Tab-separated table of C-alpha atoms and ligand atoms in Angstrom:
chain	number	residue	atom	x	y	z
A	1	UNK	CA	38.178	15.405	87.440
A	2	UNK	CA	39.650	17.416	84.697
A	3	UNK	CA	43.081	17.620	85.879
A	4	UNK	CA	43.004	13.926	85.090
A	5	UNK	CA	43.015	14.715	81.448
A	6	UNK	CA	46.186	16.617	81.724
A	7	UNK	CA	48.953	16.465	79.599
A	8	UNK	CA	51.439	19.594	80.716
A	9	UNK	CA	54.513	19.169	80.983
A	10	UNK	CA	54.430	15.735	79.161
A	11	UNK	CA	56.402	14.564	76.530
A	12	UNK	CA	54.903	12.790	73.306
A	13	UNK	CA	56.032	11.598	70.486
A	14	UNK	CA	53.540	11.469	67.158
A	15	UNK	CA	54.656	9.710	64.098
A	16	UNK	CA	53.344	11.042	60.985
A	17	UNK	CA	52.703	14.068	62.921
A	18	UNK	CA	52.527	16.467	59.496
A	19	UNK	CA	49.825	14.273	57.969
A	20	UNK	CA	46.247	14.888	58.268
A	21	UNK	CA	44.950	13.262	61.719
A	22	UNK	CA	48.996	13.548	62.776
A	23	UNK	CA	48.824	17.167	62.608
A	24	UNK	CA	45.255	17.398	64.942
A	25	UNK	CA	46.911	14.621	67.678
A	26	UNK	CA	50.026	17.153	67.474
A	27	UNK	CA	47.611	20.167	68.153
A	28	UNK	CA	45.786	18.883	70.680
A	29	UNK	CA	48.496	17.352	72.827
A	30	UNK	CA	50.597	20.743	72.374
A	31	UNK	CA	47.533	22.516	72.950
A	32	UNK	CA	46.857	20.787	76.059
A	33	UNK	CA	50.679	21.656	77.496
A	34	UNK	CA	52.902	18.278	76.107
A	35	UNK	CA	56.476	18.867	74.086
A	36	UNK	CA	55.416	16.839	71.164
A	37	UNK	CA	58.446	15.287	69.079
A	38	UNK	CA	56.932	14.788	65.504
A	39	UNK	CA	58.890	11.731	63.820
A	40	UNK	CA	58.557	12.427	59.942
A	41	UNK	CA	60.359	10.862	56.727
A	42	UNK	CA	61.374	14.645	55.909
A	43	UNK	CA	62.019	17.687	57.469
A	44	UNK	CA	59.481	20.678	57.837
A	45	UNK	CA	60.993	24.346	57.903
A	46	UNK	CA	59.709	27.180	59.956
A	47	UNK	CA	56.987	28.019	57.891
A	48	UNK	CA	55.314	25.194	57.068
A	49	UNK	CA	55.569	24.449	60.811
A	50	UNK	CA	54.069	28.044	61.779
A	51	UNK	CA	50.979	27.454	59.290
A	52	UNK	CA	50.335	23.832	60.707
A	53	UNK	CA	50.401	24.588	64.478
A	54	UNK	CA	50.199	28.639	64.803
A	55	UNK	CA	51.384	29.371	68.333
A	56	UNK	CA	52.060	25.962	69.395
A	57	UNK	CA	55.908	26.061	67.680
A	58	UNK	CA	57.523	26.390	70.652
A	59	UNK	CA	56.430	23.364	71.882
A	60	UNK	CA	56.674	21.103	68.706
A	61	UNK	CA	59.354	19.750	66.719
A	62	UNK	CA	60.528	17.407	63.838
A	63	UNK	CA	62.500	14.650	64.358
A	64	UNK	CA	63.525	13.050	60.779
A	65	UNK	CA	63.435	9.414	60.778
A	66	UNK	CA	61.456	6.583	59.012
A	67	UNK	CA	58.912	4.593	61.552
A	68	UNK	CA	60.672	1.751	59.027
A	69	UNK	CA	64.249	2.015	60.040
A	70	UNK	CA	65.552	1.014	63.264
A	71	UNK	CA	68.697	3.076	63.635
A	72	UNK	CA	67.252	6.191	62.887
A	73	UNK	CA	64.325	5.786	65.525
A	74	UNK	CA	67.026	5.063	67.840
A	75	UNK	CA	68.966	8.034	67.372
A	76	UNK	CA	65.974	10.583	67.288
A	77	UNK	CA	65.051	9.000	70.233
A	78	UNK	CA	67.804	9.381	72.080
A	79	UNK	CA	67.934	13.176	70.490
A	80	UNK	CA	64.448	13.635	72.550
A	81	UNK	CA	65.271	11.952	75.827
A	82	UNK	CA	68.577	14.222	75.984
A	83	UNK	CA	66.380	17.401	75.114
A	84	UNK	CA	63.314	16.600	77.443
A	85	UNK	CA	63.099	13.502	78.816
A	86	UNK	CA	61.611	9.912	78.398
A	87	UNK	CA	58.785	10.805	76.683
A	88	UNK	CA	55.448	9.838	78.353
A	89	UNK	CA	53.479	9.438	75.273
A	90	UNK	CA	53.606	7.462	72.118
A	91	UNK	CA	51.163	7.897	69.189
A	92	UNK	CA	51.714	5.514	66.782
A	93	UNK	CA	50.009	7.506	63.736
A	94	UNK	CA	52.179	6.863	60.614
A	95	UNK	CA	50.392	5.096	57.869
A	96	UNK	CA	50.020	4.001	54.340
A	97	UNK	CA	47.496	2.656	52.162
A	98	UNK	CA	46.689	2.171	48.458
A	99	UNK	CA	45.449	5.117	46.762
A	100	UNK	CA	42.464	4.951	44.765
A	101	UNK	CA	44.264	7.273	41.999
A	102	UNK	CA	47.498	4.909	41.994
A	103	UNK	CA	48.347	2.827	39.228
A	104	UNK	CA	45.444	0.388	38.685
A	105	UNK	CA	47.791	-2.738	39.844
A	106	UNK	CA	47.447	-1.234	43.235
A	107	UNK	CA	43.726	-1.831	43.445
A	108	UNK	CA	43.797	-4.896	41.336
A	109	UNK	CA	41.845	-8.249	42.208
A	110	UNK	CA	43.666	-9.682	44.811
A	111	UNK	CA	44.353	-13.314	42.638
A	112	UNK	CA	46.755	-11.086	41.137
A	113	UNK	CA	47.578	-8.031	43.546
A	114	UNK	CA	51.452	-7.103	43.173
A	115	UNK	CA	53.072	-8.704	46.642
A	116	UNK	CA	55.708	-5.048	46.372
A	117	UNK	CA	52.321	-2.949	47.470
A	118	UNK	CA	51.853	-5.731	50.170
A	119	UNK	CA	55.515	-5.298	52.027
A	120	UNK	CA	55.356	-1.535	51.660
A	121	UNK	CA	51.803	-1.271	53.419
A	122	UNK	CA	52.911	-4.539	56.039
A	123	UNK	CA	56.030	-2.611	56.951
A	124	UNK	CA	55.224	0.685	57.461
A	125	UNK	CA	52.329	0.142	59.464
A	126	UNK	CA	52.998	-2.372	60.940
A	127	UNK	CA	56.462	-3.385	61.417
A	128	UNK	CA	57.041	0.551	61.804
A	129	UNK	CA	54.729	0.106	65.165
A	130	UNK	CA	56.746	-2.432	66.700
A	131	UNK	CA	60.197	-0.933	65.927
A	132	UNK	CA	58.186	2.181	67.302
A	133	UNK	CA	57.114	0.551	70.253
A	134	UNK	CA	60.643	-1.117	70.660
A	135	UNK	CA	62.598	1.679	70.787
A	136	UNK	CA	60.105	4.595	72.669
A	137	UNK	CA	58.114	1.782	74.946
A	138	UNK	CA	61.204	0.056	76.038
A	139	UNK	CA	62.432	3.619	77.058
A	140	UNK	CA	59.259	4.224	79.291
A	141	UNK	CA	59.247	0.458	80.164
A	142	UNK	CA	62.475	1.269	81.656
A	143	UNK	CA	61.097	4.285	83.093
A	144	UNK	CA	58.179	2.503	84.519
A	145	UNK	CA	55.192	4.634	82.739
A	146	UNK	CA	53.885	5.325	79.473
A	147	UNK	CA	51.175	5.360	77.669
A	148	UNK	CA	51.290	4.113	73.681
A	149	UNK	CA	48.422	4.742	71.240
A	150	UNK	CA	48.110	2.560	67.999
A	151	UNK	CA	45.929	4.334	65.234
A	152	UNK	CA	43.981	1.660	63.708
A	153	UNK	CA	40.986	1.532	61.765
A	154	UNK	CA	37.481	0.235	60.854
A	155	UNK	CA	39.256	-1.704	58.124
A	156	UNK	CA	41.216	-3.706	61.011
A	157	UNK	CA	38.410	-4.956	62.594
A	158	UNK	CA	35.876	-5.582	59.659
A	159	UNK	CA	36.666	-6.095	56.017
A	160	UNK	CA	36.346	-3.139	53.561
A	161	UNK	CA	33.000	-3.719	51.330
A	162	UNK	CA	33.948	-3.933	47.805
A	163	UNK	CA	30.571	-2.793	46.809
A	164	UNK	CA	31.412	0.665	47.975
A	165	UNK	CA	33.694	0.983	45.088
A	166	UNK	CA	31.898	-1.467	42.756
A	167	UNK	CA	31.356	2.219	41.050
A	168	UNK	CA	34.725	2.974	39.939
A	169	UNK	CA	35.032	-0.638	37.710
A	170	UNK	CA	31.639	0.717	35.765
A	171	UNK	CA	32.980	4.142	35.213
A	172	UNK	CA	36.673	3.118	34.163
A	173	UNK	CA	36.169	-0.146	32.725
A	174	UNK	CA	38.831	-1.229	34.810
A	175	UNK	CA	38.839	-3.456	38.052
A	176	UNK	CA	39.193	-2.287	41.482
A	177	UNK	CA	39.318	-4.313	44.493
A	178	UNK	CA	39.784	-2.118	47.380
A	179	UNK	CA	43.456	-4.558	48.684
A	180	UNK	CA	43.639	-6.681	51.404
A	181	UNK	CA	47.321	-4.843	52.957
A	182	UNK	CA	45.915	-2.286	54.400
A	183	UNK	CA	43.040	-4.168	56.495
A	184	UNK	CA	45.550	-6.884	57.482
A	185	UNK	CA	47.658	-4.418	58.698
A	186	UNK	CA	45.071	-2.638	61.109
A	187	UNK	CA	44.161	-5.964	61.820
A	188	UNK	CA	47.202	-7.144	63.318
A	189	UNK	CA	47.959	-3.268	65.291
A	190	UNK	CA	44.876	-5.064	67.385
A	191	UNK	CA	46.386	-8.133	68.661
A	192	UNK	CA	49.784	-6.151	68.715
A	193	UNK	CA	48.547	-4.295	71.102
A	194	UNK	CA	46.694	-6.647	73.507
A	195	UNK	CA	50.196	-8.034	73.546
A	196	UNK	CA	51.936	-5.307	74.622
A	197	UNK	CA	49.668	-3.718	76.889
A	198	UNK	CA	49.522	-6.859	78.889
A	199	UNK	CA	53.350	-7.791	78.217
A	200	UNK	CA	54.206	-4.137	79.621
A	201	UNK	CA	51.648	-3.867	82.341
A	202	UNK	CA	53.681	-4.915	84.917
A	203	UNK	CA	56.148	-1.990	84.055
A	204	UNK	CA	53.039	0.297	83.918
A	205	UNK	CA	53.308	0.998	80.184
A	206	UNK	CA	49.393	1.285	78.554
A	207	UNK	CA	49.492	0.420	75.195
A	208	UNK	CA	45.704	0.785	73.675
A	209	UNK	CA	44.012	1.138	69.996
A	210	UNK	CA	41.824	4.045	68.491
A	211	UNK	CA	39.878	2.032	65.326
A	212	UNK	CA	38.935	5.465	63.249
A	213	UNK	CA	36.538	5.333	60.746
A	214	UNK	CA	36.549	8.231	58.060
A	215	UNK	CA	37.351	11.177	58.157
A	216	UNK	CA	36.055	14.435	55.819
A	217	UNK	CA	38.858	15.359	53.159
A	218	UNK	CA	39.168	16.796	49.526
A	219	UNK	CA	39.139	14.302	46.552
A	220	UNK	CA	36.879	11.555	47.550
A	221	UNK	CA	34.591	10.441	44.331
A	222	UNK	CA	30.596	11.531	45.231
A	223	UNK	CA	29.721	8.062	44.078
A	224	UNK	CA	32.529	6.760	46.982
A	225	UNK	CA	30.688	9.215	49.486
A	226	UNK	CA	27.509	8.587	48.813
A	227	UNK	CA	28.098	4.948	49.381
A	228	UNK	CA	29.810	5.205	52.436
A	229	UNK	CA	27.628	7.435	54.030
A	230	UNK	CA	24.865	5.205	53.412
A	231	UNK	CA	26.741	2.538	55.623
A	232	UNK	CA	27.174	5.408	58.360
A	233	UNK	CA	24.356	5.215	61.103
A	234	UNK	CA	25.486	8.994	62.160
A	235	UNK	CA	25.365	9.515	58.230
A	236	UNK	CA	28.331	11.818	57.722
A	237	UNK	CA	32.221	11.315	58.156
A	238	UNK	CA	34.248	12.533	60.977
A	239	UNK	CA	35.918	16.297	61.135
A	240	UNK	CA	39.078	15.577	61.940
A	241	UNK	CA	39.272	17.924	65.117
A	242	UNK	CA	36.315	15.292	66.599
A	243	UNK	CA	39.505	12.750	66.891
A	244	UNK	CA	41.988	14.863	69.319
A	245	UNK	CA	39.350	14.133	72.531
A	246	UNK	CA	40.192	10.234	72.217
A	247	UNK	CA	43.958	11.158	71.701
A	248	UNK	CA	44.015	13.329	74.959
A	249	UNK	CA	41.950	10.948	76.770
A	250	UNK	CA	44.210	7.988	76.198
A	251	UNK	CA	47.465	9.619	76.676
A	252	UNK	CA	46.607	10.993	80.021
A	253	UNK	CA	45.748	9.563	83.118
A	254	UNK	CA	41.579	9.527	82.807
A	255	UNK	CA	42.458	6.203	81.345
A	256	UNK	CA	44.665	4.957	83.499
A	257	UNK	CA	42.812	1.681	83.826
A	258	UNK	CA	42.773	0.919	80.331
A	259	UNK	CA	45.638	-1.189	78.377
A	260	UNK	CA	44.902	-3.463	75.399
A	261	UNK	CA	41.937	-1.921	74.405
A	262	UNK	CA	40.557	-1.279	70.947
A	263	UNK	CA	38.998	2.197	71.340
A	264	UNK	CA	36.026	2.525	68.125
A	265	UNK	CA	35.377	6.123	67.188
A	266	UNK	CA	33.400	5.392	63.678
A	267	UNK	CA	30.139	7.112	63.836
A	268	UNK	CA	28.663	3.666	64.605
A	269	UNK	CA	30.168	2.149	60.886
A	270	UNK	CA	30.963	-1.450	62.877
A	271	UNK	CA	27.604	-0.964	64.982
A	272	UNK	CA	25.733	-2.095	61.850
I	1	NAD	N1	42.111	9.577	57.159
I	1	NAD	C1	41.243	8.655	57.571
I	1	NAD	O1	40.046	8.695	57.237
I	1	NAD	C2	41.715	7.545	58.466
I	1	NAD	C3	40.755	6.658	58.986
I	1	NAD	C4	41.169	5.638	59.826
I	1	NAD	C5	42.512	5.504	60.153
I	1	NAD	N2	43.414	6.366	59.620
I	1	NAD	C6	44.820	6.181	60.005
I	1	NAD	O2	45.291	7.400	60.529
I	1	NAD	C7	46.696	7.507	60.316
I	1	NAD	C8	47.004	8.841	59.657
I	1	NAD	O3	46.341	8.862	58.392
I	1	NAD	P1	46.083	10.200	57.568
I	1	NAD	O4	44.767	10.047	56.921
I	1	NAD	O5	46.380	11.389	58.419
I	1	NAD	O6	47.188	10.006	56.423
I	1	NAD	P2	48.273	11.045	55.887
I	1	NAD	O7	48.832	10.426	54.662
I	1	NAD	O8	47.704	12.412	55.811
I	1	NAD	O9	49.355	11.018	57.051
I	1	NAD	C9	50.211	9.942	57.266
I	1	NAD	C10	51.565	10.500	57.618
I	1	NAD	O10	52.459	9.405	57.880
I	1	NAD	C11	53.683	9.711	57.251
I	1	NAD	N3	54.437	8.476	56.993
I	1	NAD	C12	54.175	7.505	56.076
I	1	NAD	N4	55.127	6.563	56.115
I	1	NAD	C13	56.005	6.935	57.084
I	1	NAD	C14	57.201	6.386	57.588
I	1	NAD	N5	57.710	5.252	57.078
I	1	NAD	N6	57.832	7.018	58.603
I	1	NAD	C15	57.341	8.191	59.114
I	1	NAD	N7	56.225	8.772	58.652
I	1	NAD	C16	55.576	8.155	57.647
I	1	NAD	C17	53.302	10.436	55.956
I	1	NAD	O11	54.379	11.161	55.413
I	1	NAD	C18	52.170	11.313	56.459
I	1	NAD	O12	52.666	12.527	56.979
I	1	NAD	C19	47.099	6.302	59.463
I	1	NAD	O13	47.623	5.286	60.287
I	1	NAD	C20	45.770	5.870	58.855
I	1	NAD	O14	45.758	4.512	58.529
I	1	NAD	C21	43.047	7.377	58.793
């Protein structure tokens, strides 16, 4: 049975790969024996590379291109299948949202939210995943196997809950509205991916969803926390090494009857 979770010898390709979850997908699939081709906006040099993924370097490396610009996923693309292959795995990872410490017309109420934030957020994550899946699936399409992975989130299948950051309006004096990009976004990776995965089923390409909820990091407000957690039924947030299982498990063949699924790893957040 565990030989069905194998990834050796397999080639994947993880956008965002130097961000936070990117970098633990990267691990884990060069861990468990893929070449994993990180696409990233800029270019990481040997050290930076060496601290992120000690003894796993030989098996990683950066590919510079935007998930937002076509030509340059093309020609990274092609870079990969010329050094290893048609890659096997996709993991659509790259993403944007508003930041809670950005200027305050970034988390402003929505009757007046700037539409700029909107087309960065819509086309990064999720015009970025189609171009993604245009140019890698249509590769393994042709190829006849594949497996794609869309990183969504709780926020694309239920709305955020203002209240959770009703906190930062009585502190500041300001208004925040948590925006509406970012959900929509997640939102549509869903029903992007029920498309494809039945569109390229035929050509035995899986195309499924992970719907994260939070994960630990530095910087969050206690107030934020405490509120969140609160909505938690498992009552914490996620380490970030609990999300490479899913990753594995997708990309390899223990799920090879699953396509257009939304996979929910949240600590129960949606349950309730
Ligand atoms: N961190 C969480 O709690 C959480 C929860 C649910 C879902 N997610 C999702 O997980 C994914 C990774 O998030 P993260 O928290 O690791 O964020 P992060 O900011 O640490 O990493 C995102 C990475 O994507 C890269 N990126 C952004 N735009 C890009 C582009 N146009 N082309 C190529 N790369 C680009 C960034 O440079 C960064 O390296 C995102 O899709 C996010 O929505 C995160």
């Amino acid at each position: 049975m565990s030989d069905k979770f194998s990834v050796e010898g397999k080639v994947a390709i993880v956008t965002g790969g130097l961000g936070q979850l990117g970098t633990q997908f990267c691990r884990t699939l060069a861990a468990a024996g893929a070449k994993v081709a990180i696409y990233s906006r800029r270019p990481a040099d040997e050290a930076t590379l060496a601290a992120k993924f000690p003894d796993l370097t030989g098996r990683i490396r950066v590919f510079v291109a935007s998930v937002t610009d076509k030509e340059a996923l093309e020609r990274v693309t092609d870079e990969v299948v010329a050094l290893w292959g048609v890659p096997h795995i996709l993991v659509n990872n790259a993403g944007i949202d508003s930041r809670p410490s950005g200027p305050a017309d970034q988390n402003s109420p929505f009757e007046v939210y700037p539409q700029k934030y909107w087309d960065e957020i819509i086309e990064t994550n999720l015009t970025g995943v189609m171009l993604c899946c245009q140019v890698v699936g249509s590769r393994m399409a042709e190829a006849e196997r594949g497996s794609i992975i869309n990183v969504g989130s709780i926020y694309g299948m239920v709305s955020p809950n203002q209240a959770l950051y009703a906190y930062r309006e009585k502190r500041d004096g300001t208004p925040f509205i948590k925006a509406i990009s970012y959900a929509a976004s997640k939102s549509g990776l869903i029903n992007m991916t029920r498309y494809l995965g039945t569109y390229w089923a035929p050509k035995h390409v899986r195309v499924n969803l992970i719907s994260f909820g939070g994960v630990a990091a530095a910087g969050f407000d206690k107030e934020f926390i405490d509120a969140f957690l609160a909505r938690v039924p498992m009552g914490r947030q996620a380490e970030v090494e609990e999300y490479g299982g899913v990753i594995q498990f997708l990309a390899s063949d223990a799920s090879s009857y699953m396509t257009g699924s939304n996979v929910v790893v949240d600590g129960g957040f949606t349950a309730w």
